[in-house]
C-alpha cells in the first residue's frame, strides 16, 4: 500500500531550520509576484501617459501650449516643460546667449530623465536579489535537512531507506522552493527591464520634443527682437 505525502505534510514534518528556509522562500515568491503585478500596472499607465504627452508636445507650437496641454497628466512631460520654461525665464536678461540657454535646459532635462529612469527601476533590484540568492538559500535548507536526517539515522542506528527517505524528501523540497522562487524572479526581472527601457526611450523622445519647442521659442524671440530694432532705427531716421 503506497503512502502519498503532500508538500504541506513535508513542510510540517521538516525541522525548524528547513521550515524557516521554506517560509523565507515562499515569502520571496509572494514578493516577486506582487512586484510583477504592481510594476505591470504602473508601466501600462505610464506608457499611456507618455503617449498622450508625446502627442500633446508634438502638436504644441510653443512651450506655453506644451505646459498647458500636459498639465492634466502632471507627469514627467509637464515637469520637463516647466523646467525649460523656468530656465528660459531666468535667462531673460541674457537673450543673446541662446546656446547657453539651450545647454542649461538640456542639463536640467537630463537630470529629470535620469531621475525618472531610477524611479522606473525601483523595486526591480529586489527581483535580481531573489533570483540570485534563492537557489543557494534552498540548497542550504537541503544540506541542513540531509545532515539532520543522517544525524537522526546515526542516533537511531537504523539504515533502512524507509527511515531516510522522508527526511531527504523534506530537505529536497527546500531546493524545489528555491527554484520556484528564483526562476520567475529572473524572468520577471528581464521582462520589466525591457519594458522599463521602452519607457525610458519614450522619455528621451519627450526631451527632444521639449528642446524643439525651446529652440522654436528662442528663434521667435530673436526674430521679434530683430524686428523691433529695425523698426526703431527706421523711426529714428
mmCIF file of C-alpha atoms in Angstrom:
data_model
loop_
_atom_site.group_PDB
_atom_site.id
_atom_site.type_symbol
_atom_site.label_atom_id
_atom_site.label_comp_id
_atom_site.label_asym_id
_atom_site.label_seq_id
_atom_site.Cartn_x
_atom_site.Cartn_y
_atom_site.Cartn_z
ATOM 1 C CA UNK A 1 0.000 0.000 0.000
ATOM 2 C CA UNK A 2 1.544 3.335 -1.094
ATOM 3 C CA UNK A 3 1.561 6.373 1.101
ATOM 4 C CA UNK A 4 1.256 9.773 -0.585
ATOM 5 C CA UNK A 5 2.873 12.665 1.243
ATOM 6 C CA UNK A 6 1.864 16.180 0.210
ATOM 7 C CA UNK A 7 4.278 19.145 0.183
ATOM 8 C CA UNK A 8 2.361 20.627 3.132
ATOM 9 C CA UNK A 9 2.911 17.482 5.159
ATOM 10 C CA UNK A 10 6.601 17.537 4.238
ATOM 11 C CA UNK A 11 6.758 21.160 5.358
ATOM 12 C CA UNK A 12 5.159 20.306 8.694
ATOM 13 C CA UNK A 13 7.492 17.357 9.145
ATOM 14 C CA UNK A 14 10.657 19.309 8.394
ATOM 15 C CA UNK A 15 12.986 20.603 11.079
ATOM 16 C CA UNK A 16 12.834 24.205 12.326
ATOM 17 C CA UNK A 17 15.759 25.425 10.197
ATOM 18 C CA UNK A 18 14.433 23.848 6.997
ATOM 19 C CA UNK A 19 10.970 25.136 7.794
ATOM 20 C CA UNK A 20 12.320 28.668 8.201
ATOM 21 C CA UNK A 21 14.107 28.367 4.848
ATOM 22 C CA UNK A 22 10.902 27.210 3.151
ATOM 23 C CA UNK A 23 8.932 30.058 4.718
ATOM 24 C CA UNK A 24 11.521 32.581 3.554
ATOM 25 C CA UNK A 25 11.428 31.227 0.000
ATOM 26 C CA UNK A 26 7.618 31.244 -0.044
ATOM 27 C CA UNK A 27 7.647 34.872 1.115
ATOM 28 C CA UNK A 28 10.194 35.726 -1.600
ATOM 29 C CA UNK A 29 7.905 34.167 -4.204
ATOM 30 C CA UNK A 30 4.967 36.252 -2.957
ATOM 31 C CA UNK A 31 7.113 39.404 -3.128
ATOM 32 C CA UNK A 32 8.155 38.532 -6.686
ATOM 33 C CA UNK A 33 4.597 38.242 -7.960
ATOM 34 C CA UNK A 34 3.489 41.315 -6.015
ATOM 35 C CA UNK A 35 6.225 43.403 -7.649
ATOM 36 C CA UNK A 36 5.311 41.964 -11.044
ATOM 37 C CA UNK A 37 1.649 42.948 -10.726
ATOM 38 C CA UNK A 38 2.403 46.394 -9.278
ATOM 39 C CA UNK A 39 5.094 47.278 -11.837
ATOM 40 C CA UNK A 40 2.997 45.962 -14.734
ATOM 41 C CA UNK A 41 0.086 48.202 -13.771
ATOM 42 C CA UNK A 42 2.462 51.137 -13.250
ATOM 43 C CA UNK A 43 4.186 50.696 -16.618
ATOM 44 C CA UNK A 44 0.901 50.291 -18.507
ATOM 45 C CA UNK A 45 -0.388 53.560 -17.047
ATOM 46 C CA UNK A 46 2.937 55.280 -17.676
ATOM 47 C CA UNK A 47 3.090 54.203 -21.317
ATOM 48 C CA UNK A 48 -0.398 55.581 -21.903
ATOM 49 C CA UNK A 49 0.550 58.847 -20.194
ATOM 50 C CA UNK A 50 3.809 59.161 -22.151
ATOM 51 C CA UNK A 51 1.995 58.538 -25.420
ATOM 52 C CA UNK A 52 -0.561 61.212 -24.598
ATOM 53 C CA UNK A 53 2.157 63.688 -23.566
ATOM 54 C CA UNK A 54 4.156 62.944 -26.709
ATOM 55 C CA UNK A 55 1.124 63.721 -28.860
ATOM 56 C CA UNK A 56 0.488 66.954 -26.956
ATOM 57 C CA UNK A 57 4.078 68.163 -27.324
ATOM 58 C CA UNK A 58 4.115 67.125 -30.962
ATOM 59 C CA UNK A 59 1.072 69.312 -31.659
ATOM 60 C CA UNK A 60 2.148 72.259 -29.499
ATOM 61 C CA UNK A 61 3.759 75.286 -31.158
ATOM 62 C CA UNK A 62 5.162 76.925 -28.016
ATOM 63 C CA UNK A 63 6.330 75.967 -24.556
ATOM 64 C CA UNK A 64 3.294 77.712 -23.111
ATOM 65 C CA UNK A 65 0.944 75.461 -25.078
ATOM 66 C CA UNK A 66 3.079 72.443 -24.185
ATOM 67 C CA UNK A 67 2.777 73.302 -20.492
ATOM 68 C CA UNK A 68 -0.968 73.808 -20.781
ATOM 69 C CA UNK A 69 -1.622 70.597 -22.730
ATOM 70 C CA UNK A 70 0.490 68.415 -20.415
ATOM 71 C CA UNK A 71 -0.869 69.933 -17.194
ATOM 72 C CA UNK A 72 -3.540 67.274 -16.691
ATOM 73 C CA UNK A 73 -1.026 64.413 -16.631
ATOM 74 C CA UNK A 74 1.267 66.165 -14.148
ATOM 75 C CA UNK A 75 3.948 63.630 -15.090
ATOM 76 C CA UNK A 76 7.484 63.777 -16.406
ATOM 77 C CA UNK A 77 6.474 65.694 -19.555
ATOM 78 C CA UNK A 78 4.898 68.500 -17.529
ATOM 79 C CA UNK A 79 7.949 68.607 -15.240
ATOM 80 C CA UNK A 80 10.250 68.899 -18.266
ATOM 81 C CA UNK A 81 8.239 71.715 -19.825
ATOM 82 C CA UNK A 82 8.132 73.590 -16.521
ATOM 83 C CA UNK A 83 11.898 73.171 -16.086
ATOM 84 C CA UNK A 84 12.545 74.514 -19.587
ATOM 85 C CA UNK A 85 10.152 77.426 -19.091
ATOM 86 C CA UNK A 86 11.692 78.277 -15.699
ATOM 87 C CA UNK A 87 15.248 78.294 -17.066
ATOM 88 C CA UNK A 88 14.233 80.390 -20.039
ATOM 89 C CA UNK A 89 12.509 82.884 -17.752
ATOM 90 C CA UNK A 90 15.584 83.097 -15.517
ATOM 91 C CA UNK A 91 17.720 83.812 -18.573
ATOM 92 C CA UNK A 92 15.617 86.680 -19.945
ATOM 93 C CA UNK A 93 18.352 89.173 -19.051
ATOM 94 C CA UNK A 94 20.795 87.396 -21.407
ATOM 95 C CA UNK A 95 18.708 86.850 -24.560
ATOM 96 C CA UNK A 96 21.766 86.774 -26.826
ATOM 97 C CA UNK A 97 23.111 83.637 -25.116
ATOM 98 C CA UNK A 98 20.861 81.201 -26.975
ATOM 99 C CA UNK A 99 23.372 78.373 -26.915
ATOM 100 C CA UNK A 100 23.942 78.831 -23.186
ATOM 101 C CA UNK A 101 20.213 78.762 -22.508
ATOM 102 C CA UNK A 102 19.814 75.554 -24.519
ATOM 103 C CA UNK A 103 22.759 73.949 -22.732
ATOM 104 C CA UNK A 104 21.377 74.754 -19.290
ATOM 105 C CA UNK A 105 17.938 73.448 -20.252
ATOM 106 C CA UNK A 106 19.443 70.236 -21.625
ATOM 107 C CA UNK A 107 21.373 69.694 -18.380
ATOM 108 C CA UNK A 108 18.188 70.115 -16.361
ATOM 109 C CA UNK A 109 16.202 67.803 -18.639
ATOM 110 C CA UNK A 110 18.927 65.159 -18.450
ATOM 111 C CA UNK A 111 18.708 65.220 -14.659
ATOM 112 C CA UNK A 112 14.931 64.803 -14.816
ATOM 113 C CA UNK A 113 15.314 61.968 -17.334
ATOM 114 C CA UNK A 114 17.851 60.182 -15.137
ATOM 115 C CA UNK A 115 15.635 60.578 -12.069
ATOM 116 C CA UNK A 116 12.688 59.128 -13.997
ATOM 117 C CA UNK A 117 14.828 56.183 -15.076
ATOM 118 C CA UNK A 118 15.792 55.477 -11.464
ATOM 119 C CA UNK A 119 12.147 55.694 -10.434
ATOM 120 C CA UNK A 120 11.136 53.222 -13.127
ATOM 121 C CA UNK A 121 13.722 50.696 -11.926
ATOM 122 C CA UNK A 122 12.596 50.994 -8.323
ATOM 123 C CA UNK A 123 11.675 47.592 -6.926
ATOM 124 C CA UNK A 124 13.349 45.558 -9.655
ATOM 125 C CA UNK A 125 16.548 45.243 -7.625
ATOM 126 C CA UNK A 126 14.641 43.044 -5.187
ATOM 127 C CA UNK A 127 13.844 40.685 -8.070
ATOM 128 C CA UNK A 128 17.512 40.461 -9.001
ATOM 129 C CA UNK A 129 18.407 39.656 -5.395
ATOM 130 C CA UNK A 130 15.713 36.977 -5.142
ATOM 131 C CA UNK A 131 16.744 35.424 -8.444
ATOM 132 C CA UNK A 132 20.404 35.296 -7.451
ATOM 133 C CA UNK A 133 20.085 34.080 -3.864
ATOM 134 C CA UNK A 134 17.013 31.830 -3.759
ATOM 135 C CA UNK A 135 18.707 28.714 -5.211
ATOM 136 C CA UNK A 136 21.503 28.969 -2.655
ATOM 137 C CA UNK A 137 19.064 29.516 0.196
ATOM 138 C CA UNK A 138 17.129 26.443 -0.921
ATOM 139 C CA UNK A 139 20.374 24.484 -1.215
ATOM 140 C CA UNK A 140 21.296 25.494 2.322
ATOM 141 C CA UNK A 141 17.947 24.154 3.549
ATOM 142 C CA UNK A 142 18.520 20.905 1.648
ATOM 143 C CA UNK A 143 22.015 20.385 3.032
ATOM 144 C CA UNK A 144 20.839 21.154 6.554
ATOM 145 C CA UNK A 145 17.878 18.776 6.232
ATOM 146 C CA UNK A 146 20.026 15.935 4.891
ATOM 147 C CA UNK A 147 22.536 16.490 7.667
ATOM 148 C CA UNK A 148 19.752 16.308 10.229
ATOM 149 C CA UNK A 149 18.394 13.116 8.606
ATOM 150 C CA UNK A 150 21.742 11.345 8.710
ATOM 151 C CA UNK A 151 22.324 12.509 12.276
ATOM 152 C CA UNK A 152 18.953 11.008 13.242
ATOM 153 C CA UNK A 153 19.817 7.785 11.429
ATOM 154 C CA UNK A 154 23.095 7.529 13.307
ATOM 155 C CA UNK A 155 21.369 8.116 16.613
ATOM 156 C CA UNK A 156 18.675 5.511 15.869
ATOM 157 C CA UNK A 157 21.172 3.000 14.462
ATOM 158 C CA UNK A 158 18.801 2.395 11.533
ATOM 159 C CA UNK A 159 19.865 2.263 7.886
ATOM 160 C CA UNK A 160 16.555 1.437 6.240
ATOM 161 C CA UNK A 161 15.589 3.556 3.211
ATOM 162 C CA UNK A 162 12.130 3.990 4.689
ATOM 163 C CA UNK A 163 13.742 5.797 7.607
ATOM 164 C CA UNK A 164 15.979 8.009 5.439
ATOM 165 C CA UNK A 165 13.554 8.855 2.628
ATOM 166 C CA UNK A 166 11.097 11.212 4.426
ATOM 167 C CA UNK A 167 13.837 13.443 5.810
ATOM 168 C CA UNK A 168 15.625 13.639 2.462
ATOM 169 C CA UNK A 169 12.355 14.385 0.656
ATOM 170 C CA UNK A 170 11.607 17.214 3.081
ATOM 171 C CA UNK A 171 15.112 18.584 2.555
ATOM 172 C CA UNK A 172 14.839 18.425 -1.238
ATOM 173 C CA UNK A 173 11.592 20.369 -1.043
ATOM 174 C CA UNK A 174 13.680 23.358 0.045
ATOM 175 C CA UNK A 175 15.683 23.185 -3.191
ATOM 176 C CA UNK A 176 12.472 22.945 -5.202
ATOM 177 C CA UNK A 177 11.072 26.021 -3.467
ATOM 178 C CA UNK A 178 14.328 27.852 -4.150
ATOM 179 C CA UNK A 179 13.936 27.198 -7.859
ATOM 180 C CA UNK A 180 10.251 28.121 -7.742
ATOM 181 C CA UNK A 181 11.218 31.478 -6.243
ATOM 182 C CA UNK A 182 14.298 32.110 -8.413
ATOM 183 C CA UNK A 183 13.110 31.242 -11.927
ATOM 184 C CA UNK A 184 10.065 33.577 -12.014
ATOM 185 C CA UNK A 185 12.133 36.333 -10.386
ATOM 186 C CA UNK A 186 14.753 36.199 -13.145
ATOM 187 C CA UNK A 187 12.157 36.017 -15.936
ATOM 188 C CA UNK A 188 10.096 38.862 -14.462
ATOM 189 C CA UNK A 189 13.213 40.995 -13.894
ATOM 190 C CA UNK A 190 14.244 40.668 -17.551
ATOM 191 C CA UNK A 191 10.678 41.397 -18.698
ATOM 192 C CA UNK A 192 10.410 44.526 -16.552
ATOM 193 C CA UNK A 193 13.882 45.650 -17.651
ATOM 194 C CA UNK A 194 12.753 45.555 -21.289
ATOM 195 C CA UNK A 195 9.521 47.394 -20.506
ATOM 196 C CA UNK A 196 11.416 49.996 -18.497
ATOM 197 C CA UNK A 197 13.896 50.514 -21.332
ATOM 198 C CA UNK A 198 10.976 51.184 -23.688
ATOM 199 C CA UNK A 199 9.552 53.764 -21.277
ATOM 200 C CA UNK A 200 12.949 55.425 -20.910
ATOM 201 C CA UNK A 201 13.175 55.703 -24.686
ATOM 202 C CA UNK A 202 9.797 57.479 -24.653
ATOM 203 C CA UNK A 203 11.095 59.879 -22.004
ATOM 204 C CA UNK A 204 14.117 60.604 -24.209
ATOM 205 C CA UNK A 205 11.712 61.393 -27.050
ATOM 206 C CA UNK A 206 9.929 63.858 -24.765
ATOM 207 C CA UNK A 207 13.263 65.557 -24.058
ATOM 208 C CA UNK A 208 13.781 66.030 -27.805
ATOM 209 C CA UNK A 209 10.272 67.442 -28.231
ATOM 210 C CA UNK A 210 10.738 69.910 -25.379
ATOM 211 C CA UNK A 211 14.063 71.065 -26.809
ATOM 212 C CA UNK A 212 12.374 71.571 -30.174
ATOM 213 C CA UNK A 213 9.827 73.860 -28.529
ATOM 214 C CA UNK A 214 12.628 75.704 -26.720
ATOM 215 C CA UNK A 215 14.534 76.224 -29.950
ATOM 216 C CA UNK A 216 11.386 77.412 -31.699
ATOM 217 C CA UNK A 217 10.543 79.917 -28.932
ATOM 218 C CA UNK A 218 14.101 81.254 -28.800
ATOM 219 C CA UNK A 219 14.096 81.723 -32.571
ATOM 220 C CA UNK A 220 10.823 83.631 -32.364
ATOM 221 C CA UNK A 221 12.216 85.812 -29.575
ATOM 222 C CA UNK A 222 15.308 86.584 -31.654
ATOM 223 C CA UNK A 223 13.260 87.469 -34.718
ATOM 224 C CA UNK A 224 10.952 89.652 -32.647
ATOM 225 C CA UNK A 225 13.892 91.474 -31.087
ATOM 226 C CA UNK A 226 15.482 91.982 -34.511
ATOM 227 C CA UNK A 227 12.245 93.335 -35.889
ATOM 228 C CA UNK A 228 11.932 95.820 -33.034
ATOM 229 C CA UNK A 229 15.463 97.075 -33.677
ATOM 230 C CA UNK A 230 14.736 97.593 -37.360
ATOM 231 C CA UNK A 231 11.513 99.439 -36.681
ATOM 232 C CA UNK A 232 13.243 101.596 -34.090
ATOM 233 C CA UNK A 233 16.015 102.566 -36.498
ATOM 234 C CA UNK A 234 13.516 103.297 -39.253
ATOM 235 C CA UNK A 235 11.503 105.528 -36.916
ATOM 236 C CA UNK A 236 14.652 107.365 -35.850
ATOM 237 C CA UNK A 237 15.516 108.158 -39.440
#
